[in-house]
Coordinates of C-alpha atoms in Angstrom, one line a residue:
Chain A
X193 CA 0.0 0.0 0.0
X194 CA 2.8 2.0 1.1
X195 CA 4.7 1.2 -2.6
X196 CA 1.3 2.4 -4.1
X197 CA 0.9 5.2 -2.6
X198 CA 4.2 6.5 -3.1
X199 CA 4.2 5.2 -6.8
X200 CA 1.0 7.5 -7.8
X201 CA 2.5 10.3 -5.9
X202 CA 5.4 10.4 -7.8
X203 CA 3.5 9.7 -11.4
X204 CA 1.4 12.2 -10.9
X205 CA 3.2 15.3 -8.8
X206 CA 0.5 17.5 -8.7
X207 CA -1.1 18.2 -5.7
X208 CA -4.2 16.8 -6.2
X209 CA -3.7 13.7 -4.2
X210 CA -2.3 14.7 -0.8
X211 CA -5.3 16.5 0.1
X212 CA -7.8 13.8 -0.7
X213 CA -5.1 11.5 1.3
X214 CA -6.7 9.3 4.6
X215 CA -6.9 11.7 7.6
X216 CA -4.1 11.5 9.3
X217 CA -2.7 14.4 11.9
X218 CA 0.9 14.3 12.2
X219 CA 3.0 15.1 15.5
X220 CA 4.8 18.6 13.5
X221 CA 1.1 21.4 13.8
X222 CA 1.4 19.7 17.8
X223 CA 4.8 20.7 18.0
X224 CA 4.6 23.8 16.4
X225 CA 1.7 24.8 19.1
X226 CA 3.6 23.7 21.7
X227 CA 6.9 25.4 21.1
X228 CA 5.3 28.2 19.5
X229 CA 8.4 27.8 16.9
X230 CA 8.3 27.1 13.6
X231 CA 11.5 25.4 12.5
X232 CA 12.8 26.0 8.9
X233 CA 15.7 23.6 7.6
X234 CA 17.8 25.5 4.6
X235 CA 20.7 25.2 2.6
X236 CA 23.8 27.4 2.5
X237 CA 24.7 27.3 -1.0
X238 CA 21.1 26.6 -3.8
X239 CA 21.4 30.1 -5.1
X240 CA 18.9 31.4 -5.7
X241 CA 16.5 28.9 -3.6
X242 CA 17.7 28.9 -0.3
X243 CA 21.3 30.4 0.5
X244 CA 22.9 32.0 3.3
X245 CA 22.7 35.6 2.1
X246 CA 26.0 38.4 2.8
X247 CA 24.3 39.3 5.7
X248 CA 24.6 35.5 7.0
X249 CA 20.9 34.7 7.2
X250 CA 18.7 32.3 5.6
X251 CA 17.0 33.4 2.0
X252 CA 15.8 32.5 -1.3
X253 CA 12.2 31.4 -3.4
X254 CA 12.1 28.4 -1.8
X255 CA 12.4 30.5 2.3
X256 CA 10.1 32.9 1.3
X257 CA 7.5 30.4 0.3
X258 CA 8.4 28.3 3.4
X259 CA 7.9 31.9 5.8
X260 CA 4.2 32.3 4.1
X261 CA 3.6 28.7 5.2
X262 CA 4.9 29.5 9.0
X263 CA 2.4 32.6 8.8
X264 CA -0.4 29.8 7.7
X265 CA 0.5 27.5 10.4
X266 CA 0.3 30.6 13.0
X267 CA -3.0 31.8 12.0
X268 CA -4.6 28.0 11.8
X269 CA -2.9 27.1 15.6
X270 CA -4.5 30.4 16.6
X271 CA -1.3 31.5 18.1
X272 CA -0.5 35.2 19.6
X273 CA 3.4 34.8 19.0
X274 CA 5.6 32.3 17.1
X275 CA 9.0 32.2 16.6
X276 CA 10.5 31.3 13.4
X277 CA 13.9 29.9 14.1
X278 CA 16.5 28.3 10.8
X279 CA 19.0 25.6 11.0
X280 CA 21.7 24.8 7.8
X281 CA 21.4 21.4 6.9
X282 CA 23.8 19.3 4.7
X283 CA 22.5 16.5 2.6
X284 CA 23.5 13.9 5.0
X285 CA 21.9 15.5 7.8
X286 CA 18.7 16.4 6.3
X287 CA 16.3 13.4 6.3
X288 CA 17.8 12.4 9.8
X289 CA 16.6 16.0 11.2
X290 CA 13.3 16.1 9.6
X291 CA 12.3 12.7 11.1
X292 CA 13.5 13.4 14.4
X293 CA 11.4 16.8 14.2
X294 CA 14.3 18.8 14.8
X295 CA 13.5 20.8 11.4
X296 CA 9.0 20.9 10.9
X297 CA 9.6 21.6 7.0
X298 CA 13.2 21.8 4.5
X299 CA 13.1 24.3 2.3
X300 CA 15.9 24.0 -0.6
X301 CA 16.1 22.8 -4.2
X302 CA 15.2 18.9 -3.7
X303 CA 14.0 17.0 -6.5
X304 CA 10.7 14.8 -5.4
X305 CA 11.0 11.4 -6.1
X306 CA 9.7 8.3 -5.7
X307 CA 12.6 6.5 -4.1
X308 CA 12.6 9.2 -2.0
X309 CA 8.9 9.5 -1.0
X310 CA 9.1 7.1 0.9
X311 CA 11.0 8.2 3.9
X312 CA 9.4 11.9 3.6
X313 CA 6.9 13.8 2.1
X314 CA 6.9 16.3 -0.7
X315 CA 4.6 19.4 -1.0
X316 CA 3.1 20.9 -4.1
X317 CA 5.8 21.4 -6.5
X318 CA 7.0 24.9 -6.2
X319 CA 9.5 24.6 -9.1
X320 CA 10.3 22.7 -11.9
X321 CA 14.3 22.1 -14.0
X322 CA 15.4 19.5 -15.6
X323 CA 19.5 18.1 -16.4
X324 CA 21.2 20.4 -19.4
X325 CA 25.4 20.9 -19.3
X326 CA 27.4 23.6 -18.8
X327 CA 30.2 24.1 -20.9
X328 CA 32.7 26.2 -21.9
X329 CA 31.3 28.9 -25.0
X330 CA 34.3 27.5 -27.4
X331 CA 34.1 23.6 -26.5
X332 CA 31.5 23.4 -29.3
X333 CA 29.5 20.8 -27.2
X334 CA 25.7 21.4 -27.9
X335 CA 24.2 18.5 -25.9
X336 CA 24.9 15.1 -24.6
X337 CA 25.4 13.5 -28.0
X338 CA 28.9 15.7 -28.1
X339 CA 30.3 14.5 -24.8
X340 CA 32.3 11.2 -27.2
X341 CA 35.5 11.2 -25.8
X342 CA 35.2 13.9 -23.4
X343 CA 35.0 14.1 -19.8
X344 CA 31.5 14.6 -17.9
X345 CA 31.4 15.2 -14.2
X346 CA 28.4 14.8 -11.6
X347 CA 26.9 15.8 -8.1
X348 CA 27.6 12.5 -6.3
X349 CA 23.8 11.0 -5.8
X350 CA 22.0 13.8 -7.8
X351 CA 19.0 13.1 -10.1
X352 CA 20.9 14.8 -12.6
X353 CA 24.1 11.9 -12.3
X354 CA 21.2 9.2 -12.4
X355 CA 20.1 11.1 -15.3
X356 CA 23.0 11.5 -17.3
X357 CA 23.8 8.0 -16.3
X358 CA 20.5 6.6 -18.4
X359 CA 20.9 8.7 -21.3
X360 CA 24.6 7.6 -21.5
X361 CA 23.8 3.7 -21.7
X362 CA 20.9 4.5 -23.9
X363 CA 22.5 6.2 -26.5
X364 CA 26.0 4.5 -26.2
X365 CA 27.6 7.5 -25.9
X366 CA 32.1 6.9 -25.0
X367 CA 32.8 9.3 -22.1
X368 CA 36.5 9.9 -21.7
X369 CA 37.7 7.6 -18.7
X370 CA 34.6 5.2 -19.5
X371 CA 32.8 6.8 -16.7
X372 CA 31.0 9.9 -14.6
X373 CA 33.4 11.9 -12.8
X374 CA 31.8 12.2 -9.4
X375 CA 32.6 15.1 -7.0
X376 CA 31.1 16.3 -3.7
X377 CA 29.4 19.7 -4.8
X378 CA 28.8 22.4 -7.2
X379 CA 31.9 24.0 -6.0
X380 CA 34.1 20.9 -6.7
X381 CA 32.4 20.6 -10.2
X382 CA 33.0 24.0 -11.1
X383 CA 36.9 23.4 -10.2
X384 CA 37.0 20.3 -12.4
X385 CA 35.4 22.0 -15.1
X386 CA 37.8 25.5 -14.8
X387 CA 40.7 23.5 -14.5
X388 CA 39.8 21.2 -17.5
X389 CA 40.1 17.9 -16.1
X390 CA 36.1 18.0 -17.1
X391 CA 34.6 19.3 -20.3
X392 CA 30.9 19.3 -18.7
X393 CA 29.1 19.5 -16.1
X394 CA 25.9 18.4 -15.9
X395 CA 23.2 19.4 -13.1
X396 CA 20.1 21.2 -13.1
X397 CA 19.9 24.1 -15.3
X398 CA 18.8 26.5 -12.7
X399 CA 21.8 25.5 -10.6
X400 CA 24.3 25.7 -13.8
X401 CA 22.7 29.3 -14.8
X402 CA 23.6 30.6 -11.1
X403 CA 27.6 28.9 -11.4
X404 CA 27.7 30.6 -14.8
X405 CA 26.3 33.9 -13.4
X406 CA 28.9 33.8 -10.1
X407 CA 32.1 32.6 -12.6
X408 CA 34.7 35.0 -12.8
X409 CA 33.8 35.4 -16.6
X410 CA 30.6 34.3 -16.8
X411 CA 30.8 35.1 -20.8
X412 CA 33.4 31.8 -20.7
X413 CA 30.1 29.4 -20.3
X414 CA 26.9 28.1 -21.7
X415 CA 24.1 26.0 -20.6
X416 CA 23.6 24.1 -23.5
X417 CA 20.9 20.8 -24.5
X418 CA 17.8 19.9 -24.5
X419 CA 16.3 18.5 -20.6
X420 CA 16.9 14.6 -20.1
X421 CA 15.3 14.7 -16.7
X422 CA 12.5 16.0 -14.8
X423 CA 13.0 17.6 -12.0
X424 CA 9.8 18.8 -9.8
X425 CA 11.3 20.6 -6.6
X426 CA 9.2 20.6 -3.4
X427 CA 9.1 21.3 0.2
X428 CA 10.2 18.3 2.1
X429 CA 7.9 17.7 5.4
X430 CA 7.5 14.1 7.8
X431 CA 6.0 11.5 6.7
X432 CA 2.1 10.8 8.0
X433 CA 1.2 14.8 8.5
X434 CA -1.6 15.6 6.9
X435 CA -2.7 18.5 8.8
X436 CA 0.7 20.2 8.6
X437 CA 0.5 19.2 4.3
X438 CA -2.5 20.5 4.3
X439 CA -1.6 24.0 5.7
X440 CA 1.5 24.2 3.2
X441 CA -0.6 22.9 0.5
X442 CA -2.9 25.4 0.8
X443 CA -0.7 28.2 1.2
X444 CA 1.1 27.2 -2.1
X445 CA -2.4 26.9 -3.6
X446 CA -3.4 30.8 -2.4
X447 CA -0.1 32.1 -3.0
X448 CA -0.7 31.2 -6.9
X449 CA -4.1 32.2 -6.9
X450 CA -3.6 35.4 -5.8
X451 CA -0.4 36.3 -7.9
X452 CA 1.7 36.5 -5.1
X453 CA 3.8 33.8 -6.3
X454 CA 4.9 35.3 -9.5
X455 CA 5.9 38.5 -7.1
X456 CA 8.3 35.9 -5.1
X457 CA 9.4 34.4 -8.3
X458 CA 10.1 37.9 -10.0
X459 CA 12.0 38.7 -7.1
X460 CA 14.5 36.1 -7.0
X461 CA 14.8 35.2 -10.4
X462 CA 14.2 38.4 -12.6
X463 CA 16.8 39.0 -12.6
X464 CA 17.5 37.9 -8.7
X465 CA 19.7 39.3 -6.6
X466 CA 22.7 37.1 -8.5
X467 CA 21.5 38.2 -11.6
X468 CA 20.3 34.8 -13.0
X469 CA 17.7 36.1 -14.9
X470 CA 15.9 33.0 -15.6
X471 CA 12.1 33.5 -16.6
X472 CA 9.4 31.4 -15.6
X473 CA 8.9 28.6 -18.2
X474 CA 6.0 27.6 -20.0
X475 CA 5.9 24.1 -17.9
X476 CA 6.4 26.0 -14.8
X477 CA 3.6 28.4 -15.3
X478 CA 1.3 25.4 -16.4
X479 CA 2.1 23.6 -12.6
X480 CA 1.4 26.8 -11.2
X481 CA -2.4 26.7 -12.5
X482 CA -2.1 23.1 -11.2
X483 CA -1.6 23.4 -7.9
X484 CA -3.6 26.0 -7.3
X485 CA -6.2 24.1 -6.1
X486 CA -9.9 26.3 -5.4
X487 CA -11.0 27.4 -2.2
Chain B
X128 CA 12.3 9.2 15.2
X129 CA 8.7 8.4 15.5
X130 CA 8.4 9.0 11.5
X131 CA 11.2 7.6 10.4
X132 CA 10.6 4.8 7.9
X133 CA 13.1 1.6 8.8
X134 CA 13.4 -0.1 5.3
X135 CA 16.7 -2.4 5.4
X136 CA 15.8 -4.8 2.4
X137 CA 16.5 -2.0 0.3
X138 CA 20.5 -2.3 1.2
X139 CA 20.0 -5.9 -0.4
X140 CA 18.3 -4.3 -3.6
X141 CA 20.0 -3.8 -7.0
X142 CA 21.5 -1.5 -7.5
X143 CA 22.5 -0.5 -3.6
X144 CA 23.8 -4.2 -2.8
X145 CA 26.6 -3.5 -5.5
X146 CA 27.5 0.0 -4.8
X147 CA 27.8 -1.3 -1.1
X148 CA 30.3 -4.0 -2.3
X149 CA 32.2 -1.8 -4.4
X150 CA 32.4 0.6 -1.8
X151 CA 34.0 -1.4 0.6
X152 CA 36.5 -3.0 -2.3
X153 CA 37.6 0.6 -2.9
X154 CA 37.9 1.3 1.1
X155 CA 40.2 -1.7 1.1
X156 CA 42.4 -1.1 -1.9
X157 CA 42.8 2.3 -1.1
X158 CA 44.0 1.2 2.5
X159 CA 45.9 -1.4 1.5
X160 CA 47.6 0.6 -1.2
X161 CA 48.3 3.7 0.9
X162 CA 49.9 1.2 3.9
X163 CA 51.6 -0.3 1.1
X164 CA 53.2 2.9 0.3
X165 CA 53.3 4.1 4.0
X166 CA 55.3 1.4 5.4
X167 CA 58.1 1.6 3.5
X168 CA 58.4 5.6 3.2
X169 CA 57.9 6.1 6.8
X170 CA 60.3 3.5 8.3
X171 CA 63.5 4.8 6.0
X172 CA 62.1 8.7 7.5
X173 CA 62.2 7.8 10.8
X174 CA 65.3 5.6 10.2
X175 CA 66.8 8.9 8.4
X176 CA 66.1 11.0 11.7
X177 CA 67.9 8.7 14.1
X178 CA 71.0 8.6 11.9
X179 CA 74.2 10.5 12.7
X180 CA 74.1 12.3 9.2
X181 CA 72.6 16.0 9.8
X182 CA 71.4 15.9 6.1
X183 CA 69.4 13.2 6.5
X184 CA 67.8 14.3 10.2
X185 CA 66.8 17.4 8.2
X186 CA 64.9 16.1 5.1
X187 CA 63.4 13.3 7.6
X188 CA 62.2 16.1 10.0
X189 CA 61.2 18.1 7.3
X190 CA 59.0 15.8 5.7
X191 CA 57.6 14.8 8.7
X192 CA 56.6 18.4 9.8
X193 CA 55.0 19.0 6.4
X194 CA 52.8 15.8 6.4
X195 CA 52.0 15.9 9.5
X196 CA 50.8 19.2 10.3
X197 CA 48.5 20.0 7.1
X198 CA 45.2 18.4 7.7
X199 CA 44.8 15.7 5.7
X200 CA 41.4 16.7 4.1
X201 CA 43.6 19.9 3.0
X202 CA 46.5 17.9 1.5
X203 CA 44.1 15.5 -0.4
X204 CA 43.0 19.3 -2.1
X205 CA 46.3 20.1 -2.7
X206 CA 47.3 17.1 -4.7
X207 CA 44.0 16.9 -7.1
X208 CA 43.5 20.3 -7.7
X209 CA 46.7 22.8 -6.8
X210 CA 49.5 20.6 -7.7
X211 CA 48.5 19.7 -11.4
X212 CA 48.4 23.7 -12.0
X213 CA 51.9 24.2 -10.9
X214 CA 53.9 20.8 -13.0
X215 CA 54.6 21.9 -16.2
X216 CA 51.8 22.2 -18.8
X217 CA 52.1 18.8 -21.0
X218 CA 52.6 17.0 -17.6
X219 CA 50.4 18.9 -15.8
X220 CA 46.9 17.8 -18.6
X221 CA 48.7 14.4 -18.6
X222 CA 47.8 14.3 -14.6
X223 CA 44.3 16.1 -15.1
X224 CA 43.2 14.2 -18.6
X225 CA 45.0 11.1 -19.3
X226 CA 46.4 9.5 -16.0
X227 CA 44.7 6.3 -15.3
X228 CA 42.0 6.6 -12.5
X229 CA 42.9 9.8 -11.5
X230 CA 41.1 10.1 -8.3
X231 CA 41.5 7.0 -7.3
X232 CA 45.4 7.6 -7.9
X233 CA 45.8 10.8 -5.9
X234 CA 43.9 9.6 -3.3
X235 CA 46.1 6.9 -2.5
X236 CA 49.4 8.3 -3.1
X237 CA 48.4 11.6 -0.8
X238 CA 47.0 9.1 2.0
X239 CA 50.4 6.8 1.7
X240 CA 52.7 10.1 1.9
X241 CA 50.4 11.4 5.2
X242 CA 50.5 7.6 6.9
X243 CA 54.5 7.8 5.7
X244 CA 54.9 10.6 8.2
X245 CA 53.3 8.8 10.9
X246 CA 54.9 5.8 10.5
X247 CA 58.2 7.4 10.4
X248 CA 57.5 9.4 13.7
X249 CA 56.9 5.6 14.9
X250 CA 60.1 4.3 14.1
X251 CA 61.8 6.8 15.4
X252 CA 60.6 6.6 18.7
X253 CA 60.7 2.8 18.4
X254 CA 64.5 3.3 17.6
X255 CA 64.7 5.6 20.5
X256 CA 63.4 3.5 22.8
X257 CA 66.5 1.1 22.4
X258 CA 68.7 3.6 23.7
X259 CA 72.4 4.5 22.3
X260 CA 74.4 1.4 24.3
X261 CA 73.3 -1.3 21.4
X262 CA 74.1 1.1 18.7
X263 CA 77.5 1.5 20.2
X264 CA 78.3 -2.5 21.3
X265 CA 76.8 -3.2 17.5
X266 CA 79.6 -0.7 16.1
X267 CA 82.2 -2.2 19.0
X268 CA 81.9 -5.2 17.3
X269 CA 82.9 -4.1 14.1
X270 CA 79.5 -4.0 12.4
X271 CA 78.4 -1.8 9.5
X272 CA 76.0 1.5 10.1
X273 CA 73.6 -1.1 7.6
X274 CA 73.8 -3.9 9.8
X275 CA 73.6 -2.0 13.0
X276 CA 70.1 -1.1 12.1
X277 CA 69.4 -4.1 10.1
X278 CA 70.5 -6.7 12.9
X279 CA 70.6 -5.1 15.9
X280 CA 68.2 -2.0 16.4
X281 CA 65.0 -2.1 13.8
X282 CA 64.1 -6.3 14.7
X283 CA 63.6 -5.3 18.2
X284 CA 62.2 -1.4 17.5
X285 CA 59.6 -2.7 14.9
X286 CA 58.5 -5.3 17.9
X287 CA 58.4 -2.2 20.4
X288 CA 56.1 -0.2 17.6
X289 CA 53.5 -2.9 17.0
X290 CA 50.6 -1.5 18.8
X291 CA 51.2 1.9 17.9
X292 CA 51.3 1.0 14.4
X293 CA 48.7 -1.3 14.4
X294 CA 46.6 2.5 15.1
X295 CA 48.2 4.1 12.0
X296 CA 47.3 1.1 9.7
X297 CA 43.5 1.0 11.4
X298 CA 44.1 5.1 10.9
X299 CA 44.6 4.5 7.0
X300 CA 41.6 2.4 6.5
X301 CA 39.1 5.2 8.5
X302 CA 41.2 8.2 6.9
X303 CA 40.5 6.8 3.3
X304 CA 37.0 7.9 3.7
X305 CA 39.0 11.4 2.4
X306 CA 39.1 10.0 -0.2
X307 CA 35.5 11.1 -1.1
X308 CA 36.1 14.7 -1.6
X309 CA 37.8 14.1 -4.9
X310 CA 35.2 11.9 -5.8
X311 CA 36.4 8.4 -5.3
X312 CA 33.4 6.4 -4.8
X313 CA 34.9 4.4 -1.5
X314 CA 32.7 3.4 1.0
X315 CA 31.6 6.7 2.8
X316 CA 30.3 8.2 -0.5
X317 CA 28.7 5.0 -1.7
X318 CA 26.6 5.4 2.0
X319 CA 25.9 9.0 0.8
X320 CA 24.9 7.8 -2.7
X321 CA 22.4 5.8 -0.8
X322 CA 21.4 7.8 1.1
X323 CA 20.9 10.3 -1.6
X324 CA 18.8 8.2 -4.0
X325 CA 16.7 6.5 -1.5
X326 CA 16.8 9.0 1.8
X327 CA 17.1 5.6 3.3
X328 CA 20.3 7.8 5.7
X329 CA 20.3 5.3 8.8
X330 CA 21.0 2.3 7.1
X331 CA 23.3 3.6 4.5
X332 CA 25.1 4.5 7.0
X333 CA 24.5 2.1 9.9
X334 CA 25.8 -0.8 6.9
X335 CA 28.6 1.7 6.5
X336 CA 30.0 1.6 10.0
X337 CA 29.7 -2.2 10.9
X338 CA 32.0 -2.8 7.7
X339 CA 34.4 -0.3 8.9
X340 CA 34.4 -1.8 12.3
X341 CA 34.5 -5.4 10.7
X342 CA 37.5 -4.2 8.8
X343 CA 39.5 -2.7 11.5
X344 CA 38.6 -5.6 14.4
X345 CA 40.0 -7.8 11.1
X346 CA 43.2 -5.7 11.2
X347 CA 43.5 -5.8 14.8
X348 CA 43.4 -9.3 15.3
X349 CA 45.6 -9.2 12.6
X350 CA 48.3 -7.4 14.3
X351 CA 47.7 -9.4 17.6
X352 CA 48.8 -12.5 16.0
X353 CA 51.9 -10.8 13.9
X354 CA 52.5 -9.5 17.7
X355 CA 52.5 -12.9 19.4
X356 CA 54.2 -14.6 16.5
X357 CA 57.7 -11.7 16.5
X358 CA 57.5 -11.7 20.5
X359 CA 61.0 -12.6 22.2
X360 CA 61.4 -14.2 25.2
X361 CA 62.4 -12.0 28.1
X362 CA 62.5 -8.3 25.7
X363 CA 59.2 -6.9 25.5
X364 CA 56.7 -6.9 28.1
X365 CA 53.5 -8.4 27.0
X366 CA 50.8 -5.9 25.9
X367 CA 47.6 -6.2 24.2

């Protein structure tokens, strides 16, 4: 039941399902009313989605979302004061703090996934990117089907290194070395890739237009090819919680619905304090109307 | 915890059972490698700073200050991304683009070079330990520097130095979890890889530590029986 459930979450990703989902009140709204905090997990470095800003505090599209839903969750607990407190997580430490409710909600750039719906839950997708490469301007790679022979490297564990991976063995495509070069972390990537012991890096575009942006000649690089994964991000809350899910839920829901949405996504992304300048795409703006689910 | 999801089958599922298994090869090989390389370096350094020669006392003591002191996490940097930048440029993209298993390569040579330094301050102290007189009734019996150390002073320091080093060679197989920030997939990163994929973080990692603590109780007992095997009547006290 568990398998099925998770299976039609992930085929579908809209947030039709979680709100018709069996009644069941998780321990986070309890906790939230009984601390009177509201506990947002972020991470230092998903520019522009949640980073630690030059003034060393929490920020991005995905923290300004998650600080609407904390205003939600204060008004449906009918509470006079609430404290909003962050804490930086690191991929390792993430899933281990959520389900001890050290964090009530994680607020980043994850992917939703099946595999990975099943230790946690996903909210209403709140962005959408996909896999493309970043190369540099004069390597005359164009997509994937370039990389023969030259050297591709990866986020250790990403979507985007799964991706690659399929579209590698489907097409029969040669890397250089035989194999993914794997490193820890956009930073490491970017390295391999200035210092030429990579021709590519693949990731998802949004992430690849911001390490472009921040370069020290951001004219050097391109994001080139076609998407060869789908990547719906979302808010990552405990499992079994569906009074909390519905309170994010609906606050992504109203947030589209009354246009405040594009106002957060204007802010941080055109052109964004790091100067990404990345419009909202057609597929975004057609999840948008999705999960903006009536009154 | 009271949400947390246990699912350990999925450490038996393809593909997770393999990247476990490769994990742990690499974690070995790497270990292995770097002890291989360790051993060796570090007992002619600490043998070079117990010699008479000032020379030699200087590059042994040098090397062992350098090796010693910068973090190990730092050095592993320094060898996979500063010091192809400064070799000269043919050999420099040799090292980047065409040396075989790059990571894999650095990671071991930089993790040999740091255990070298350990070793060596080992040996030394092992050598110390002896005290000057046998040095001197070795050379009052007409014996060579060579065989001074070779029959007289390093059977019975190398005996004095087993536990000790039996900690630098359980040190090489925990430290080669480094190895992952230059993206060699040992076992520490094929735990995160799990963990990544699946979210499945306590038993990624829980699988993790009770093959590092199966591998170093291995080494241990290892090093117990080389120990009670070398042991000399009447020299050494008996330690465990």
């Amino acid at each position: 039941m568990k398998l099925m459930f998770a299976a039609l979450l992930g085929s579908l990703t809209l947030a039709v399902l979680p709100m018709a989902a069996s009644a069941q009140d998780g321990p986070t709204m309890k906790r939230i009313a009984e601390t009177k905090t509201f506990t947002i997990g972020h991470r230092d470095a998903s520019v522009p989605l949640s980073y630690i800003g030059p003034d060393g505090k929490a920020q991005g599209y995905s923290i300004d979302i998650c600080l609407k839903i904390a205003e939600a969750a204060k008004e449906e607990l009918k509470l006079d004061k609430m404290e909003v407190k962050f804490v930086p997580l690191t991929p390792q430490t993430r899933i281990p703090l959520l389900t001890a409710g050290t964090v009530d909600i994680i607020c980043e750039s994850s992917t939703h996934t099946i595999g990975r719906s099943r230790q946690i839950a996903f909210l209403s997708t709140t962005f959408l990117t996909g896999s493309k490469l970043l190369v540099r301007k004069d390597s005359g790679i164009k997509s994937l089907d370039d990389m023969n022979g030259k050297a591709l490297v990866a986020a250790l564990g990403t979507t985007n290194e799964k991706a690659a991976q399929v579209e590698i063995d489907r097409k029969g495509i040669k890397l250089k070395g035989g194999e993914i070069i794997k490193v820890k972390d956009h930073s490491q990537a970017m390295l391999n890739l200035d210092q030429g012991r990579a021709d590519a890096y693949v990731s998802d575009d949004v992430v690849l237009f911001g390490l472009a942006s921040a370069a020290k000649n951001p004219a050097e690089w391109e994001v080139v090819g076609p998407y060869f994964s789908y990547d719906p991000y979302g808010m990552m809350i405990a499992r079994n919680n569906d009074d909390f899910r519905l309170v994010g839920d609906a606050t992504i829901a109203r947030l589209v619905s009354s246009g405040e949405m594009q106002k957060i996504y204007d802010k941080w992304f055109m052109p964004g304090p790091t100067n990404i300048n990345y419009p909202m795409s057609d597929r975004l703006k057609t999840n948008m109307g999705l999960v903006a689910l009536p009154e | 915890m009271g949400s947390y999801n246990w699912n350990w089958p999925i450490l038996l599922k393809s593909p997770y059972f393999g990247w476990i298994v490769s994990g742990f090869e690499y974690t070995c090989l790497i270990a292995v490698l770097a002890w291989l390389i360790a051993f060796p370096l570090g007992s002619a350094i600490g043998i070079a700073r117990s010699v008479d020669n000032r020379f030699a006392r200087a590059v042994g003591t040098f090397y062992v200050d350098i090796f010693r002191n910068i973090p190990l996490l730092v050095q592993m940097f320094l060898w996979y991304f500063v010091v192809p930048e400064l070799l000269p440029h043919d050999l420099g993209r040799w090292v980047k683009r065409d040396m075989p298993y790059p990571q894999l390569t650095t990671a071991i040579f930089c993790l040999g070079l740091y255990t070298a330094s350990r070793v060596a301050e080992q040996v030394r102290s092992g050598l110390g330990a002896i005290g000057e007189g046998q040095r001197y009734a070795g050379m009052a019996m007409g014996l060579t520097g060579f065989q001074v150390y070779r029959y007289v002073l390093l059977p019975v320091a190398y005996r004095i130095i087993i536990p000790p080093l039996t900690s630098e060679f359980l040190g090489v197989f925990k430290n080669s979890s480094l190895a992952l920030t230059i993206g060699v997939l040992e076992l520490t990163s094929q735990a995160r890889q799990i963990e990544e994929y699946t979210f499945a973080s306590f038993e990624a990692f829980t699988v993790a530590t009770v093959l590092y603590c199966a591998v170093t109780l291995l080494v241990i007992l290892l090093m117990r029986v080389i120990e009670g095997r070398t042991r000399i009547p009447g020299t050494i006290t008996v330690g465990g």
